[in-house]
Amino acid sequence: MDCSSSLDISLNLNTNAFDRSFPAKLPEEEVKVSTSAGVERKWLVKDKSASELREELNRVYSENKKIKEMLETVCEKYYALHHHLEKLQSRKSPGIDHIEQPTKKRKQDPEDFLGFPNGKTENSSSNQDHHHQQYEQKNQLLSCKRPVTDSFNKAKVSTVYFPADSSDTSLTVKDGYQWRKYGQKVTRDNPSPRAYFRCSFAPSCPVKKKVQRSAEDPSILVATYEGTHNHLGPNASEGDATSQGGSSTVTLDMVHHGGQRLATEKNERGMMQEFLVQQMASSLTNDSNFTAALAAAITGRLMEQSRT
Amino acid sequence: STTSALVDELNRVSAENKKLSEMLTLTCENYNVLRKQLM
């Protein structure tokens, strides 16, 4: 409600200084207009004496002044209440609905806030203090709760880039976990669709991932992981894709050279594997025990075959 | 002339009072609506 537009009391009137004792005259429950104003009077009778007219004019002036005072006070209270309501509404958060109850309790006693005279509040200052303490406590609770909910809702997000065959349209990446695909959609910024997966390695695992080909380089699959696995990784070598965070997250400018980089890495990894195989073969052949055992095994196998 | 001036002034102030009273009624109504909303 735009109160400022509907409640403009500035009528360019010659107002005098107000007596601020007005709120004491307001009723306890609701504000009601209790003046006799509103009755339209037309002074068309000319036969009244000037003194009577002056007297009546003075009465109307005082009534005018009184109405202005009331109007100003009610407007002030209205704006204050409006601000209070706005503050309360801005405080509202979907995650903390259960704490709303105590705040409403405070709301049930708006006279405290409004400053209107109320026998109950005047006579029970200890109760008011108690309510105030409760209100403060709830506020503290609210202020403490909010960051917790915020941090809780803030899921860990990491991005991993995988090389992909351009002919493969399955949008699956081998990160060691089991994933259940639950959706796919086409995005505006990318010609290839985006697939949505949920970790099915553990029943209550909250981790989700989105997989989409890179718009810059379609030979790269970009997997975005959200959340943290609530279970151990499939095995040590495969590791936790989401926990690789820093190492696996590649910035966007690297995407331009991503294909070349990944190809180099692949070559290096292949060379390393070949080297390891060669080293293992040479160490085994150099081991005389192993050679003898192997020879015995082969001989035994040949003997068995010749018998059958 | 003094009497007519007084009558004119009385009519003006009365009309102003009426306008102010209407505004006050409206403000009170809005206020009470807001108050009920808070409760």
Short mmCIF file of C-alpha atoms in Angstrom, two decimals:
data_model
loop_
_atom_site.label_atom_id
_atom_site.label_comp_id
_atom_site.label_asym_id
_atom_site.label_seq_id
_atom_site.Cartn_x
_atom_site.Cartn_y
_atom_site.Cartn_z
CA MET A 1 0.00 0.00 0.00
CA ASP A 2 1.37 3.32 -0.93
CA CYS A 3 0.43 5.26 2.13
CA SER A 4 2.31 8.36 1.20
CA SER A 5 0.07 8.96 -1.77
CA SER A 6 -3.21 8.30 -0.03
CA LEU A 7 -2.41 9.97 3.25
CA ASP A 8 -1.12 13.34 2.37
CA ILE A 9 -2.09 15.71 5.13
CA SER A 10 -0.35 18.76 3.84
CA LEU A 11 -3.28 20.88 2.74
CA ASN A 12 -1.41 24.16 2.84
CA LEU A 13 -3.34 25.08 5.92
CA ASN A 14 -2.32 27.56 8.54
CA THR A 15 -1.59 25.08 11.25
CA ASN A 16 -0.42 25.99 14.70
CA ALA A 17 1.94 24.13 16.97
CA PHE A 18 0.46 20.81 18.00
CA ASP A 19 -0.21 19.56 21.43
CA ARG A 20 1.48 16.18 21.59
CA SER A 21 -0.75 14.84 24.34
CA PHE A 22 -3.20 13.57 21.75
CA PRO A 23 -2.41 9.83 21.82
CA ALA A 24 -3.68 9.65 25.37
CA LYS A 25 -7.11 10.42 24.06
CA LEU A 26 -7.18 7.54 21.61
CA PRO A 27 -9.21 4.47 22.44
CA GLU A 28 -7.44 1.33 23.49
CA GLU A 29 -8.37 -1.13 20.78
CA GLU A 30 -8.75 0.65 17.53
CA VAL A 31 -8.31 4.17 16.38
CA LYS A 32 -11.70 5.71 15.77
CA VAL A 33 -12.64 9.12 14.60
CA SER A 34 -14.37 10.65 17.53
CA THR A 35 -14.73 14.21 16.42
CA SER A 36 -17.95 15.82 15.42
CA ALA A 37 -16.31 17.01 12.23
CA GLY A 38 -17.63 15.77 8.98
CA VAL A 39 -20.94 17.46 9.35
CA GLU A 40 -21.21 19.91 6.60
CA ARG A 41 -22.30 23.25 7.81
CA LYS A 42 -23.31 26.12 5.72
CA TRP A 43 -23.50 29.47 7.32
CA LEU A 44 -25.99 31.11 5.18
CA VAL A 45 -28.08 32.60 7.91
CA LYS A 46 -27.33 36.21 8.02
CA ASP A 47 -29.39 37.08 11.00
CA LYS A 48 -26.84 35.74 13.47
CA SER A 49 -24.93 38.31 15.32
CA ALA A 50 -21.27 38.86 14.61
CA SER A 51 -20.29 37.82 18.13
CA GLU A 52 -22.10 34.49 17.73
CA LEU A 53 -20.40 33.95 14.41
CA ARG A 54 -17.00 34.68 15.91
CA GLU A 55 -17.70 32.30 18.72
CA GLU A 56 -18.71 29.61 16.27
CA LEU A 57 -15.69 30.38 14.12
CA ASN A 58 -13.39 29.96 17.10
CA ARG A 59 -15.02 26.63 17.89
CA VAL A 60 -14.55 25.46 14.30
CA TYR A 61 -10.93 26.64 14.36
CA SER A 62 -10.21 24.64 17.50
CA GLU A 63 -11.94 21.64 15.99
CA ASN A 64 -9.84 22.09 12.87
CA LYS A 65 -6.68 22.19 14.94
CA LYS A 66 -7.70 19.11 16.85
CA ILE A 67 -8.42 17.15 13.68
CA LYS A 68 -5.06 18.12 12.25
CA GLU A 69 -3.32 16.95 15.37
CA MET A 70 -5.16 13.67 15.27
CA LEU A 71 -4.46 13.24 11.60
CA GLU A 72 -0.77 13.89 12.03
CA THR A 73 -0.50 11.48 14.93
CA VAL A 74 -2.42 8.75 13.14
CA CYS A 75 -0.30 9.24 10.04
CA GLU A 76 2.89 9.01 12.06
CA LYS A 77 1.70 5.84 13.72
CA TYR A 78 0.54 4.46 10.44
CA TYR A 79 3.90 5.03 8.78
CA ALA A 80 5.72 3.57 11.76
CA LEU A 81 3.53 0.50 11.65
CA HIS A 82 3.98 0.24 7.92
CA HIS A 83 7.78 0.35 8.30
CA HIS A 84 7.59 -2.23 11.03
CA LEU A 85 5.55 -4.51 8.81
CA GLU A 86 7.99 -4.05 5.94
CA LYS A 87 10.89 -4.91 8.21
CA LEU A 88 9.16 -8.05 9.39
CA GLN A 89 8.35 -9.06 5.84
CA SER A 90 11.92 -8.51 4.70
CA ARG A 91 13.12 -10.67 7.57
CA LYS A 92 10.94 -13.57 6.49
CA SER A 93 12.83 -16.49 5.02
CA PRO A 94 11.36 -19.80 3.82
CA GLY A 95 13.89 -21.83 5.77
CA ILE A 96 13.04 -20.30 9.15
CA ASP A 97 9.27 -20.54 9.22
CA HIS A 98 9.36 -22.35 12.52
CA ILE A 99 10.84 -19.29 14.22
CA GLU A 100 8.08 -17.12 12.88
CA GLN A 101 5.76 -18.10 15.72
CA PRO A 102 7.50 -16.08 18.45
CA THR A 103 7.74 -13.05 16.23
CA LYS A 104 3.98 -13.24 15.71
CA LYS A 105 3.59 -13.36 19.44
CA ARG A 106 5.27 -10.00 19.61
CA LYS A 107 3.07 -8.76 16.81
CA GLN A 108 -0.03 -9.51 18.83
CA ASP A 109 0.82 -6.60 21.02
CA PRO A 110 1.14 -3.72 18.61
CA GLU A 111 0.14 -1.12 21.21
CA ASP A 112 3.58 -1.51 22.75
CA PHE A 113 5.11 -0.59 19.49
CA LEU A 114 2.60 2.08 18.61
CA GLY A 115 2.84 3.99 21.82
CA PHE A 116 -0.91 4.18 22.25
CA PRO A 117 -2.06 4.19 25.85
CA ASN A 118 -2.91 0.74 26.99
CA GLY A 119 -3.77 -0.15 30.54
CA LYS A 120 -2.38 -3.59 30.06
CA THR A 121 1.05 -2.39 29.02
CA GLU A 122 1.20 0.33 31.62
CA ASN A 123 0.26 -1.99 34.46
CA SER A 124 2.42 -4.89 33.43
CA SER A 125 5.81 -3.47 32.73
CA SER A 126 7.47 -6.66 33.93
CA ASN A 127 5.51 -8.63 31.37
CA GLN A 128 6.53 -6.16 28.73
CA ASP A 129 10.16 -6.52 29.75
CA HIS A 130 9.78 -10.25 29.57
CA HIS A 131 8.26 -9.97 26.10
CA HIS A 132 11.03 -7.61 25.10
CA GLN A 133 13.66 -10.07 26.31
CA GLN A 134 11.94 -12.85 24.41
CA TYR A 135 11.79 -10.67 21.34
CA GLU A 136 15.50 -9.90 21.62
CA GLN A 137 16.29 -13.55 22.09
CA LYS A 138 14.29 -14.50 19.01
CA ASN A 139 16.01 -11.78 17.06
CA GLN A 140 19.36 -13.14 18.16
CA LEU A 141 18.18 -16.59 17.23
CA LEU A 142 17.11 -15.34 13.84
CA SER A 143 20.39 -13.60 13.25
CA CYS A 144 22.26 -16.71 14.30
CA LYS A 145 20.13 -19.03 12.27
CA ARG A 146 20.32 -17.16 9.02
CA PRO A 147 24.00 -17.68 8.23
CA VAL A 148 23.69 -21.34 9.14
CA THR A 149 20.85 -21.84 6.69
CA ASP A 150 22.67 -19.82 4.07
CA SER A 151 25.84 -21.81 4.39
CA PHE A 152 23.85 -25.00 4.48
CA ASN A 153 22.04 -24.13 1.28
CA LYS A 154 25.27 -23.08 -0.40
CA ALA A 155 26.31 -26.33 -2.03
CA LYS A 156 29.87 -26.97 -3.08
CA VAL A 157 30.20 -26.62 -6.81
CA SER A 158 33.10 -27.84 -8.88
CA THR A 159 33.67 -28.15 -12.58
CA VAL A 160 35.59 -30.93 -14.28
CA TYR A 161 36.48 -31.15 -17.94
CA PHE A 162 36.57 -34.51 -19.66
CA PRO A 163 37.76 -35.30 -23.18
CA ALA A 164 34.99 -36.78 -25.26
CA ASP A 165 34.51 -38.38 -28.62
CA SER A 166 32.57 -35.98 -30.80
CA SER A 167 30.46 -38.85 -32.16
CA ASP A 168 29.41 -39.91 -28.67
CA THR A 169 26.14 -38.22 -27.78
CA SER A 170 25.49 -39.99 -24.50
CA LEU A 171 26.93 -37.18 -22.32
CA THR A 172 28.32 -39.68 -19.86
CA VAL A 173 31.65 -39.17 -18.16
CA LYS A 174 33.60 -41.83 -16.33
CA ASP A 175 34.35 -40.38 -12.93
CA GLY A 176 34.01 -43.62 -11.00
CA TYR A 177 30.61 -42.97 -9.48
CA GLN A 178 27.26 -44.34 -10.44
CA TRP A 179 24.89 -41.74 -11.79
CA ARG A 180 21.22 -41.78 -12.58
CA LYS A 181 20.18 -39.47 -15.35
CA TYR A 182 17.03 -37.56 -14.49
CA GLY A 183 16.78 -34.94 -17.13
CA GLN A 184 18.13 -33.26 -20.18
CA LYS A 185 17.48 -29.89 -21.71
CA VAL A 186 18.66 -27.66 -24.46
CA THR A 187 20.19 -24.40 -23.35
CA ARG A 188 20.26 -21.15 -25.27
CA ASP A 189 23.99 -20.61 -25.12
CA ASN A 190 25.01 -24.05 -26.30
CA PRO A 191 23.91 -26.17 -29.28
CA SER A 192 24.49 -29.42 -27.41
CA PRO A 193 22.02 -30.43 -24.69
CA ARG A 194 22.75 -30.48 -20.99
CA ALA A 195 22.17 -33.70 -19.06
CA TYR A 196 21.34 -33.84 -15.37
CA PHE A 197 22.51 -36.70 -13.16
CA ARG A 198 22.09 -37.63 -9.54
CA CYS A 199 24.61 -39.78 -7.68
CA SER A 200 23.14 -43.22 -7.15
CA PHE A 201 26.21 -44.66 -5.46
CA ALA A 202 24.57 -44.19 -2.06
CA PRO A 203 20.81 -43.87 -1.58
CA SER A 204 20.82 -40.47 0.12
CA CYS A 205 23.77 -38.90 -1.65
CA PRO A 206 22.89 -35.26 -2.43
CA VAL A 207 25.42 -34.80 -5.23
CA LYS A 208 24.10 -33.78 -8.62
CA LYS A 209 25.99 -33.15 -11.78
CA LYS A 210 25.30 -31.42 -15.03
CA VAL A 211 27.11 -32.55 -18.14
CA GLN A 212 27.27 -30.59 -21.35
CA ARG A 213 29.65 -30.24 -24.21
CA SER A 214 31.74 -27.13 -24.10
CA ALA A 215 30.33 -24.46 -26.37
CA GLU A 216 33.88 -23.40 -27.31
CA ASP A 217 35.27 -26.86 -27.86
CA PRO A 218 32.72 -29.66 -28.48
CA SER A 219 35.41 -32.29 -27.89
CA ILE A 220 35.29 -31.47 -24.19
CA LEU A 221 32.55 -32.46 -21.81
CA VAL A 222 32.03 -30.05 -18.97
CA ALA A 223 30.75 -31.71 -15.81
CA THR A 224 29.56 -29.48 -13.01
CA TYR A 225 29.22 -31.20 -9.66
CA GLU A 226 27.02 -29.76 -6.93
CA GLY A 227 27.27 -30.93 -3.36
CA THR A 228 29.52 -33.27 -1.47
CA HIS A 229 29.28 -37.04 -1.51
CA ASN A 230 28.12 -38.49 1.78
CA HIS A 231 29.94 -41.75 1.13
CA LEU A 232 33.42 -42.95 0.30
CA GLY A 233 34.71 -42.83 -3.23
CA PRO A 234 34.40 -45.91 -5.44
CA ASN A 235 38.13 -46.58 -4.96
CA ALA A 236 41.22 -44.65 -4.15
CA SER A 237 42.45 -44.32 -7.69
CA GLU A 238 39.20 -42.98 -9.03
CA GLY A 239 38.78 -40.65 -6.10
CA ASP A 240 36.07 -38.22 -5.34
CA ALA A 241 35.37 -36.12 -8.36
CA THR A 242 33.85 -33.34 -6.30
CA SER A 243 36.73 -33.28 -3.87
CA GLN A 244 39.20 -32.71 -6.62
CA GLY A 245 37.90 -29.13 -6.64
CA GLY A 246 40.95 -27.00 -7.26
CA SER A 247 42.92 -29.39 -9.35
CA SER A 248 40.11 -30.41 -11.65
CA THR A 249 38.46 -27.06 -12.02
CA VAL A 250 39.63 -25.43 -15.17
CA THR A 251 39.04 -21.76 -15.81
CA LEU A 252 37.22 -20.64 -18.89
CA ASP A 253 40.24 -19.28 -20.78
CA MET A 254 41.83 -22.67 -20.59
CA VAL A 255 38.89 -24.08 -22.48
CA HIS A 256 40.19 -22.51 -25.66
CA HIS A 257 43.35 -24.59 -25.39
CA GLY A 258 41.62 -27.40 -23.56
CA GLY A 259 41.65 -29.89 -26.44
CA GLN A 260 45.36 -29.52 -27.06
CA ARG A 261 46.14 -29.67 -23.34
CA LEU A 262 44.04 -32.78 -22.82
CA ALA A 263 45.62 -34.48 -25.84
CA THR A 264 49.11 -33.75 -24.44
CA GLU A 265 48.09 -35.08 -21.06
CA LYS A 266 46.69 -38.21 -22.69
CA ASN A 267 49.97 -38.79 -24.58
CA GLU A 268 52.01 -38.28 -21.44
CA ARG A 269 49.81 -40.71 -19.53
CA GLY A 270 50.18 -43.31 -22.33
CA MET A 271 53.95 -42.97 -22.35
CA MET A 272 54.05 -43.34 -18.58
CA GLN A 273 51.97 -46.54 -18.75
CA GLU A 274 54.20 -47.99 -21.47
CA PHE A 275 57.29 -47.19 -19.41
CA LEU A 276 55.81 -48.87 -16.34
CA VAL A 277 54.93 -52.01 -18.31
CA GLN A 278 58.45 -52.19 -19.73
CA GLN A 279 60.00 -51.70 -16.32
CA MET A 280 57.77 -54.42 -14.82
CA ALA A 281 58.65 -56.84 -17.66
CA SER A 282 62.37 -56.24 -17.30
CA SER A 283 62.29 -56.66 -13.53
CA LEU A 284 60.37 -59.93 -13.88
CA THR A 285 62.64 -61.37 -16.53
CA ASN A 286 65.69 -60.44 -14.45
CA ASP A 287 64.25 -62.32 -11.48
CA SER A 288 65.61 -65.94 -11.79
CA ASN A 289 63.03 -67.31 -9.33
CA PHE A 290 60.21 -65.88 -11.35
CA THR A 291 61.68 -67.30 -14.59
CA ALA A 292 62.02 -70.77 -13.01
CA ALA A 293 58.49 -70.65 -11.63
CA LEU A 294 57.15 -69.55 -14.98
CA ALA A 295 59.05 -72.31 -16.79
CA ALA A 296 57.74 -74.90 -14.32
CA ALA A 297 54.21 -73.68 -14.75
CA ILE A 298 54.43 -73.77 -18.51
CA THR A 299 55.99 -77.27 -18.46
CA GLY A 300 53.31 -78.54 -16.08
CA ARG A 301 50.61 -77.12 -18.28
CA LEU A 302 52.12 -78.76 -21.39
CA MET A 303 52.38 -82.11 -19.59
CA GLU A 304 48.72 -81.93 -18.59
CA GLN A 305 47.69 -81.16 -22.13
CA SER A 306 49.73 -84.06 -23.57
CA ARG A 307 48.07 -86.49 -21.11
CA THR A 308 44.59 -85.48 -22.17
CA SER B 1 -19.78 43.10 5.36
CA THR B 2 -18.14 41.90 8.57
CA THR B 3 -20.87 39.35 9.04
CA SER B 4 -20.61 38.06 5.50
CA ALA B 5 -16.81 37.81 5.83
CA LEU B 6 -17.25 35.86 9.02
CA VAL B 7 -19.76 33.56 7.33
CA ASP B 8 -17.43 33.02 4.41
CA GLU B 9 -14.56 32.17 6.76
CA LEU B 10 -16.81 29.85 8.73
CA ASN B 11 -17.85 28.06 5.56
CA ARG B 12 -14.24 27.74 4.44
CA VAL B 13 -13.04 26.35 7.77
CA SER B 14 -16.04 24.02 7.96
CA ALA B 15 -15.29 22.67 4.49
CA GLU B 16 -11.67 22.22 5.49
CA ASN B 17 -12.76 20.39 8.62
CA LYS B 18 -14.90 18.08 6.57
CA LYS B 19 -12.01 17.30 4.25
CA LEU B 20 -9.67 16.69 7.17
CA SER B 21 -12.22 14.44 8.85
CA GLU B 22 -12.54 12.36 5.71
CA MET B 23 -8.78 12.01 5.54
CA LEU B 24 -8.63 11.07 9.18
CA THR B 25 -11.30 8.41 8.69
CA LEU B 26 -9.42 7.00 5.73
CA THR B 27 -6.12 7.00 7.61
CA CYS B 28 -7.71 5.30 10.59
CA GLU B 29 -9.23 2.65 8.37
CA ASN B 30 -5.86 1.98 6.75
CA TYR B 31 -4.19 1.94 10.10
CA ASN B 32 -6.65 -0.57 11.52
CA VAL B 33 -6.28 -2.78 8.46
CA LEU B 34 -2.52 -2.77 8.91
CA ARG B 35 -2.86 -3.43 12.61
CA LYS B 36 -5.10 -6.45 11.98
CA GLN B 37 -2.60 -7.65 9.39
CA LEU B 38 0.14 -7.58 12.02
CA MET B 39 -1.97 -9.48 14.52
#
